[in-house]
Amino acid sequence: MPELPEVEVTRRGFADAIAGARVTRVTLGKPLRWPLGLAPEALQGARVQTVLRRGKYLLMHLLHESGEPGVLLWHLGMSGRLAFLPRDCAAPGVHDHFDLHTTHGVLRLHDPRRFGAVIYAPSEREGLAYKLLAHLGVEPLEPGFDALAFANALRSRRAPIKQVLLAGDVVVGVGNIYASECLFLAGIRPTTSACSISRSRALRLHQAIIDVLSHAVSYGGSTLRDFRDPSGQAGYFQLEAKVYDRAGLPCRVCGTPIRLIRQGTRSSFFCPACQKR
DNA sequence: CAGTGGCCCTGAGCGC
DNA sequence: TGCGCTCAGGGCCACT
């Protein structure tokens, strides 16, 4: 479900409210993609410092009572959703697999498919957390996302540009919805080999990624099926989508029917007239 | 090293 | 109404 905009909207939905809270207890449901990495009781008493985002991961920095730091890495997978609930909220349901009880409220991970995870690490630089974060590309909404460096990175990739964007090792956070949207905005066909894209068109794609993602964040993300921010609010970017999930419908720019193709196991949407190569 | 496909898991939607 | 198939917003890992 969640790509960068949904994860960022999720973060903004509870980061300030949970900052400074003390962990009172943790309750677990069914196993997630990876085990927590420490006994849940060991989180008791820890203070939440900040909640940051790296790609599609949320990084919750903790300070234990002992004075030692720690990090909880949250990933929403395909179907994960976080809710920040009152301390006296209802007991977890069948798909609620991680409740972080704190003095400010309960952060609950609801994840029917369980592709998500909550992972503890002493710091981002150690263990599984390090392994998961080490190969991530640059953040598209930060100054480090350099246009020329992006164009250069594409030159060494002969895979289709859509798959290079999804891989996340050049730039992070662009998932299946926004990859199609960015390529439409840049006028590039998803099947085009990344290394065959000219410098000027790569620069257009760089700008399209920034525009699409920042626009999506400001619309509260996309709610196609079930995305909700931590207060339960849906996103509205799907109403703005130019191609995603619009197979057979007229292109909003030129009226040509939007085409659906399969790349690997994922579907891609494009306008055959606006995206000629 | 880069690229491809399998796989993890549950639920919804569709055709028959 | 029920069954079986396909597909869904992610991404690791084994293999070529």
Tab-separated table of C-alpha atoms (C1' of nucleotides) in Angstrom:
chain	number	residue	atom	x	y	z
A	1	MET	CA	0.000	0.000	0.000
A	2	PRO	CA	2.167	2.771	1.235
A	3	GLU	CA	4.749	4.573	-0.854
A	4	LEU	CA	6.778	7.568	0.311
A	5	PRO	CA	3.816	9.999	0.456
A	6	GLU	CA	1.679	7.623	2.533
A	7	VAL	CA	4.560	6.874	4.901
A	8	GLU	CA	5.329	10.590	5.290
A	9	VAL	CA	1.667	11.428	5.886
A	10	THR	CA	1.591	8.621	8.464
A	11	ARG	CA	4.705	10.025	10.165
A	12	ARG	CA	3.317	13.544	10.355
A	13	GLY	CA	0.085	12.130	11.759
A	14	PHE	CA	1.626	10.974	15.045
A	15	ALA	CA	5.256	12.107	15.351
A	16	ASP	CA	4.567	15.255	17.380
A	17	ALA	CA	1.885	13.599	19.500
A	18	ILE	CA	4.096	10.684	20.543
A	19	ALA	CA	7.317	12.667	21.080
A	20	GLY	CA	8.326	12.579	24.740
A	21	ALA	CA	6.031	9.646	25.563
A	22	ARG	CA	7.251	6.771	27.692
A	23	VAL	CA	6.655	3.163	26.597
A	24	THR	CA	4.487	1.352	29.139
A	25	ARG	CA	4.134	-2.015	27.397
A	26	VAL	CA	4.096	-3.783	24.038
A	27	THR	CA	1.607	-6.365	22.823
A	28	LEU	CA	2.213	-8.563	19.805
A	29	GLY	CA	-0.211	-10.315	17.446
A	30	LYS	CA	0.840	-12.765	14.739
A	31	PRO	CA	4.449	-12.725	13.521
A	32	LEU	CA	5.378	-10.006	11.039
A	33	ARG	CA	8.008	-10.221	8.307
A	34	TRP	CA	10.883	-10.110	10.816
A	35	PRO	CA	10.973	-10.630	14.555
A	36	LEU	CA	11.275	-7.562	16.777
A	37	GLY	CA	14.845	-8.396	17.660
A	38	LEU	CA	14.587	-8.099	21.441
A	39	ALA	CA	12.204	-9.072	24.222
A	40	PRO	CA	9.208	-6.689	24.099
A	41	GLU	CA	9.529	-6.062	27.855
A	42	ALA	CA	12.932	-4.515	27.190
A	43	LEU	CA	11.198	-1.517	25.574
A	44	GLN	CA	9.332	-0.689	28.780
A	45	GLY	CA	10.315	2.667	30.205
A	46	ALA	CA	11.993	3.876	27.027
A	47	ARG	CA	11.244	7.448	26.003
A	48	VAL	CA	10.276	8.302	22.405
A	49	GLN	CA	12.549	11.032	21.103
A	50	THR	CA	11.699	11.641	17.451
A	51	VAL	CA	10.108	9.831	14.529
A	52	LEU	CA	11.923	10.272	11.219
A	53	ARG	CA	11.511	8.682	7.787
A	54	ARG	CA	14.022	6.995	5.491
A	55	GLY	CA	12.473	5.812	2.223
A	56	LYS	CA	9.425	3.795	3.255
A	57	TYR	CA	10.786	3.121	6.750
A	58	LEU	CA	9.851	5.074	9.872
A	59	LEU	CA	12.689	5.439	12.370
A	60	MET	CA	11.551	5.927	15.953
A	61	HIS	CA	14.472	7.018	18.104
A	62	LEU	CA	14.287	5.897	21.719
A	63	LEU	CA	16.158	6.619	24.902
A	64	HIS	CA	16.133	3.791	27.420
A	65	GLU	CA	15.946	4.466	31.153
A	66	SER	CA	19.552	3.317	31.346
A	67	GLY	CA	20.523	6.222	29.089
A	68	GLU	CA	21.252	3.922	26.140
A	69	PRO	CA	19.789	4.907	22.763
A	70	GLY	CA	17.791	2.602	20.498
A	71	VAL	CA	15.783	2.673	17.280
A	72	LEU	CA	12.499	1.073	16.284
A	73	LEU	CA	12.199	0.623	12.535
A	74	TRP	CA	8.618	0.453	11.259
A	75	HIS	CA	7.724	-0.742	7.763
A	76	LEU	CA	4.148	-0.911	6.504
A	77	GLY	CA	4.705	-3.471	3.736
A	78	MET	CA	1.780	-3.683	1.316
A	79	SER	CA	-1.186	-3.522	3.658
A	80	GLY	CA	0.116	-1.906	6.837
A	81	ARG	CA	-1.474	1.077	8.529
A	82	LEU	CA	-0.665	2.892	11.784
A	83	ALA	CA	-3.261	4.335	14.120
A	84	PHE	CA	-2.498	6.500	17.155
A	85	LEU	CA	-5.238	5.714	19.637
A	86	PRO	CA	-6.272	6.779	23.134
A	87	ARG	CA	-4.708	4.808	25.974
A	88	ASP	CA	-8.045	3.155	26.741
A	89	CYS	CA	-8.636	1.999	23.139
A	90	ALA	CA	-10.286	-1.306	22.237
A	91	ALA	CA	-8.312	-4.555	22.391
A	92	PRO	CA	-6.395	-5.431	19.199
A	93	GLY	CA	-8.333	-7.111	16.399
A	94	VAL	CA	-7.233	-10.121	14.336
A	95	HIS	CA	-5.051	-7.999	12.028
A	96	ASP	CA	-3.520	-5.773	14.705
A	97	HIS	CA	-0.060	-7.237	15.186
A	98	PHE	CA	1.881	-4.645	17.180
A	99	ASP	CA	0.640	-2.265	19.888
A	100	LEU	CA	3.110	0.194	21.371
A	101	HIS	CA	1.442	1.411	24.574
A	102	THR	CA	2.798	4.760	25.732
A	103	THR	CA	1.903	7.459	28.223
A	104	HIS	CA	0.510	9.529	25.312
A	105	GLY	CA	-1.514	6.817	23.572
A	106	VAL	CA	-1.279	3.513	21.712
A	107	LEU	CA	0.495	3.242	18.362
A	108	ARG	CA	-1.135	0.278	16.625
A	109	LEU	CA	0.084	-1.493	13.486
A	110	HIS	CA	-2.782	-3.000	11.524
A	111	ASP	CA	-1.447	-5.232	8.744
A	112	PRO	CA	-3.623	-7.994	7.227
A	113	ARG	CA	-0.946	-9.323	4.862
A	114	ARG	CA	1.883	-9.069	7.400
A	115	PHE	CA	4.522	-7.951	4.901
A	116	GLY	CA	5.277	-5.161	7.337
A	117	ALA	CA	7.677	-5.245	10.273
A	118	VAL	CA	8.759	-3.564	13.486
A	119	ILE	CA	12.460	-4.075	14.145
A	120	TYR	CA	14.550	-2.991	17.095
A	121	ALA	CA	18.204	-2.024	16.763
A	122	PRO	CA	20.625	-0.324	19.157
A	123	SER	CA	21.195	2.167	16.322
A	124	GLU	CA	20.644	2.540	12.581
A	125	ARG	CA	24.236	1.482	12.108
A	126	GLU	CA	23.890	-2.014	13.522
A	127	GLY	CA	22.308	-5.386	12.778
A	128	LEU	CA	19.291	-5.963	10.579
A	129	ALA	CA	18.396	-2.262	10.540
A	130	TYR	CA	21.737	-1.446	8.992
A	131	LYS	CA	21.344	-4.172	6.410
A	132	LEU	CA	17.889	-2.917	5.413
A	133	LEU	CA	18.870	0.740	5.212
A	134	ALA	CA	22.367	0.394	3.777
A	135	HIS	CA	21.496	0.108	0.088
A	136	LEU	CA	18.743	2.686	-0.112
A	137	GLY	CA	19.016	5.432	-2.722
A	138	VAL	CA	18.717	9.164	-2.093
A	139	GLU	CA	15.702	10.894	-0.579
A	140	PRO	CA	13.725	12.526	-3.419
A	141	LEU	CA	12.337	15.382	-1.306
A	142	GLU	CA	15.660	16.417	0.187
A	143	PRO	CA	18.371	18.663	-1.258
A	144	GLY	CA	20.637	15.648	-1.790
A	145	PHE	CA	18.477	14.563	-4.732
A	146	ASP	CA	20.733	16.024	-7.380
A	147	ALA	CA	19.481	16.208	-10.976
A	148	LEU	CA	22.780	15.502	-12.715
A	149	ALA	CA	23.719	12.696	-10.331
A	150	PHE	CA	20.299	11.136	-11.006
A	151	ALA	CA	20.790	11.355	-14.776
A	152	ASN	CA	24.243	9.796	-14.412
A	153	ALA	CA	22.944	6.945	-12.250
A	154	LEU	CA	20.468	5.976	-14.980
A	155	ARG	CA	23.270	5.583	-17.523
A	156	SER	CA	24.540	2.389	-15.917
A	157	ARG	CA	21.139	0.669	-15.881
A	158	ARG	CA	19.741	-1.086	-18.909
A	159	ALA	CA	16.590	-2.390	-17.132
A	160	PRO	CA	13.277	-0.655	-17.946
A	161	ILE	CA	13.088	2.730	-16.197
A	162	LYS	CA	9.945	1.716	-14.294
A	163	GLN	CA	11.792	-1.175	-12.662
A	164	VAL	CA	14.828	0.974	-11.887
A	165	LEU	CA	12.585	3.453	-10.061
A	166	LEU	CA	10.893	0.652	-8.099
A	167	ALA	CA	14.212	-0.926	-7.100
A	168	GLY	CA	14.851	2.019	-4.776
A	169	ASP	CA	18.634	1.945	-4.959
A	170	VAL	CA	18.846	5.087	-7.109
A	171	VAL	CA	16.041	7.057	-5.461
A	172	VAL	CA	13.802	5.814	-2.626
A	173	GLY	CA	10.083	5.970	-2.022
A	174	VAL	CA	8.742	5.698	-5.582
A	175	GLY	CA	6.390	2.697	-5.569
A	176	ASN	CA	4.045	1.288	-8.149
A	177	ILE	CA	1.491	4.102	-8.245
A	178	TYR	CA	3.900	7.019	-8.295
A	179	ALA	CA	6.332	5.384	-10.736
A	180	SER	CA	3.598	5.345	-13.374
A	181	GLU	CA	2.576	8.898	-12.481
A	182	CYS	CA	6.122	10.287	-12.608
A	183	LEU	CA	6.817	8.659	-15.977
A	184	PHE	CA	3.602	10.089	-17.397
A	185	LEU	CA	4.508	13.571	-16.211
A	186	ALA	CA	7.984	13.222	-17.741
A	187	GLY	CA	6.572	11.804	-21.018
A	188	ILE	CA	8.658	8.619	-20.741
A	189	ARG	CA	7.388	5.115	-21.468
A	190	PRO	CA	7.786	2.694	-18.527
A	191	THR	CA	9.470	0.088	-20.766
A	192	THR	CA	12.261	2.417	-21.904
A	193	SER	CA	15.692	1.186	-20.905
A	194	ALA	CA	17.037	3.592	-18.263
A	195	CYS	CA	20.412	4.020	-19.976
A	196	SER	CA	18.790	5.064	-23.253
A	197	ILE	CA	17.090	8.101	-21.710
A	198	SER	CA	18.739	11.331	-22.797
A	199	ARG	CA	20.122	13.738	-20.224
A	200	SER	CA	17.408	16.327	-20.823
A	201	ARG	CA	14.644	13.752	-20.441
A	202	ALA	CA	16.287	12.349	-17.294
A	203	LEU	CA	16.257	15.870	-15.874
A	204	ARG	CA	12.539	16.103	-16.630
A	205	LEU	CA	11.997	12.820	-14.804
A	206	HIS	CA	13.973	14.098	-11.816
A	207	GLN	CA	11.682	17.113	-11.576
A	208	ALA	CA	8.575	14.949	-12.144
A	209	ILE	CA	9.514	12.741	-9.177
A	210	ILE	CA	9.808	15.784	-6.925
A	211	ASP	CA	6.561	17.284	-8.203
A	212	VAL	CA	4.485	14.102	-8.004
A	213	LEU	CA	5.676	13.046	-4.559
A	214	SER	CA	5.392	16.462	-2.960
A	215	HIS	CA	1.967	16.959	-4.517
A	216	ALA	CA	0.878	13.541	-3.192
A	217	VAL	CA	2.079	14.376	0.337
A	218	SER	CA	0.067	17.593	0.258
A	219	TYR	CA	-3.030	15.612	-0.782
A	220	GLY	CA	-2.626	13.238	2.169
A	221	GLY	CA	-1.384	10.339	-0.016
A	222	SER	CA	-3.522	7.965	-2.087
A	223	THR	CA	-6.363	5.897	-0.678
A	224	LEU	CA	-7.049	3.205	-3.262
A	225	ARG	CA	-8.419	0.626	-0.918
A	226	ASP	CA	-7.620	1.202	2.687
A	227	PHE	CA	-4.887	3.767	3.373
A	228	ARG	CA	-5.602	5.971	6.381
A	229	ASP	CA	-3.390	8.377	8.285
A	230	PRO	CA	-2.962	7.754	12.041
A	231	SER	CA	-6.139	9.704	12.817
A	232	GLY	CA	-8.184	7.679	10.313
A	233	GLN	CA	-8.247	10.293	7.534
A	234	ALA	CA	-8.147	9.055	3.887
A	235	GLY	CA	-5.857	10.546	1.209
A	236	TYR	CA	-7.066	12.197	-1.991
A	237	PHE	CA	-4.205	11.990	-4.474
A	238	GLN	CA	-5.836	9.054	-6.310
A	239	LEU	CA	-8.375	11.557	-7.633
A	240	GLU	CA	-5.449	13.432	-9.208
A	241	ALA	CA	-3.825	10.347	-10.759
A	242	LYS	CA	-3.275	10.747	-14.487
A	243	VAL	CA	-2.715	7.092	-15.386
A	244	TYR	CA	-2.629	4.757	-12.374
A	245	ASP	CA	-5.649	2.421	-12.273
A	246	ARG	CA	-7.119	4.119	-15.376
A	247	ALA	CA	-6.684	1.357	-17.983
A	248	GLY	CA	-8.964	1.973	-20.968
A	249	LEU	CA	-10.052	5.397	-19.710
A	250	PRO	CA	-9.194	8.477	-21.792
A	251	CYS	CA	-5.894	10.228	-21.046
A	252	ARG	CA	-6.663	13.406	-19.115
A	253	VAL	CA	-4.343	15.331	-21.431
A	254	CYS	CA	-5.002	13.959	-24.947
A	255	GLY	CA	-7.948	11.557	-24.661
A	256	THR	CA	-6.077	8.459	-25.901
A	257	PRO	CA	-7.074	5.322	-23.920
A	258	ILE	CA	-4.608	4.541	-21.094
A	259	ARG	CA	-2.777	1.246	-21.579
A	260	LEU	CA	-2.035	-1.382	-18.928
A	261	ILE	CA	1.013	-3.625	-19.237
A	262	ARG	CA	2.774	-5.997	-16.875
A	263	GLN	CA	6.442	-5.494	-15.980
A	264	GLY	CA	7.735	-8.318	-13.870
A	265	THR	CA	4.864	-8.963	-11.534
A	266	ARG	CA	3.671	-5.344	-11.325
A	267	SER	CA	1.260	-3.455	-13.544
A	268	SER	CA	2.249	-0.241	-15.280
A	269	PHE	CA	-0.066	2.348	-16.787
A	270	PHE	CA	0.828	4.815	-19.517
A	271	CYS	CA	-0.583	6.944	-22.314
A	272	PRO	CA	0.739	5.641	-25.655
A	273	ALA	CA	0.447	9.116	-27.179
A	274	CYS	CA	1.911	11.275	-24.387
A	275	GLN	CA	4.662	8.722	-23.657
A	276	LYS	CA	5.989	7.684	-27.063
A	277	ARG	CA	9.395	6.362	-26.002
B	1	DC	C1'	27.453	-6.500	-10.765
B	2	DA	C1'	22.834	-6.122	-12.891
B	3	DG	C1'	18.579	-8.278	-13.925
B	4	DT	C1'	14.749	-11.693	-13.291
B	5	DG	C1'	11.435	-14.409	-10.906
B	6	DG	C1'	9.796	-16.714	-6.619
B	7	DC	C1'	8.040	-15.965	-2.453
B	8	DC	C1'	6.138	-14.161	2.017
B	9	DC	C1'	0.458	-13.463	3.448
B	10	DT	C1'	-4.619	-12.272	3.485
B	11	DG	C1'	-8.722	-10.438	1.307
B	12	DA	C1'	-11.475	-8.680	-2.467
B	13	DG	C1'	-13.420	-9.190	-6.872
B	14	DC	C1'	-14.680	-11.740	-10.741
B	15	DG	C1'	-16.269	-15.594	-13.854
B	16	DC	C1'	-18.520	-19.799	-13.863
C	1	DT	C1'	-24.461	-18.863	-2.808
C	2	DG	C1'	-20.006	-21.055	-3.435
C	3	DC	C1'	-15.582	-22.244	-5.462
C	4	DG	C1'	-11.324	-21.293	-7.600
C	5	DC	C1'	-8.542	-18.146	-9.833
C	6	DT	C1'	-6.142	-13.622	-10.153
C	7	DC	C1'	-4.560	-9.586	-8.340
C	8	DA	C1'	-3.166	-5.899	-4.750
C	9	DG	C1'	0.262	0.010	-2.855
C	10	DG	C1'	6.767	-4.016	-1.051
C	11	DG	C1'	11.036	-5.889	-1.202
C	12	DC	C1'	14.357	-9.697	0.150
C	13	DC	C1'	16.799	-13.446	-1.705
C	14	DA	C1'	18.479	-17.048	-4.753
C	15	DC	C1'	19.794	-17.716	-9.090
C	16	DT	C1'	21.534	-16.592	-13.924
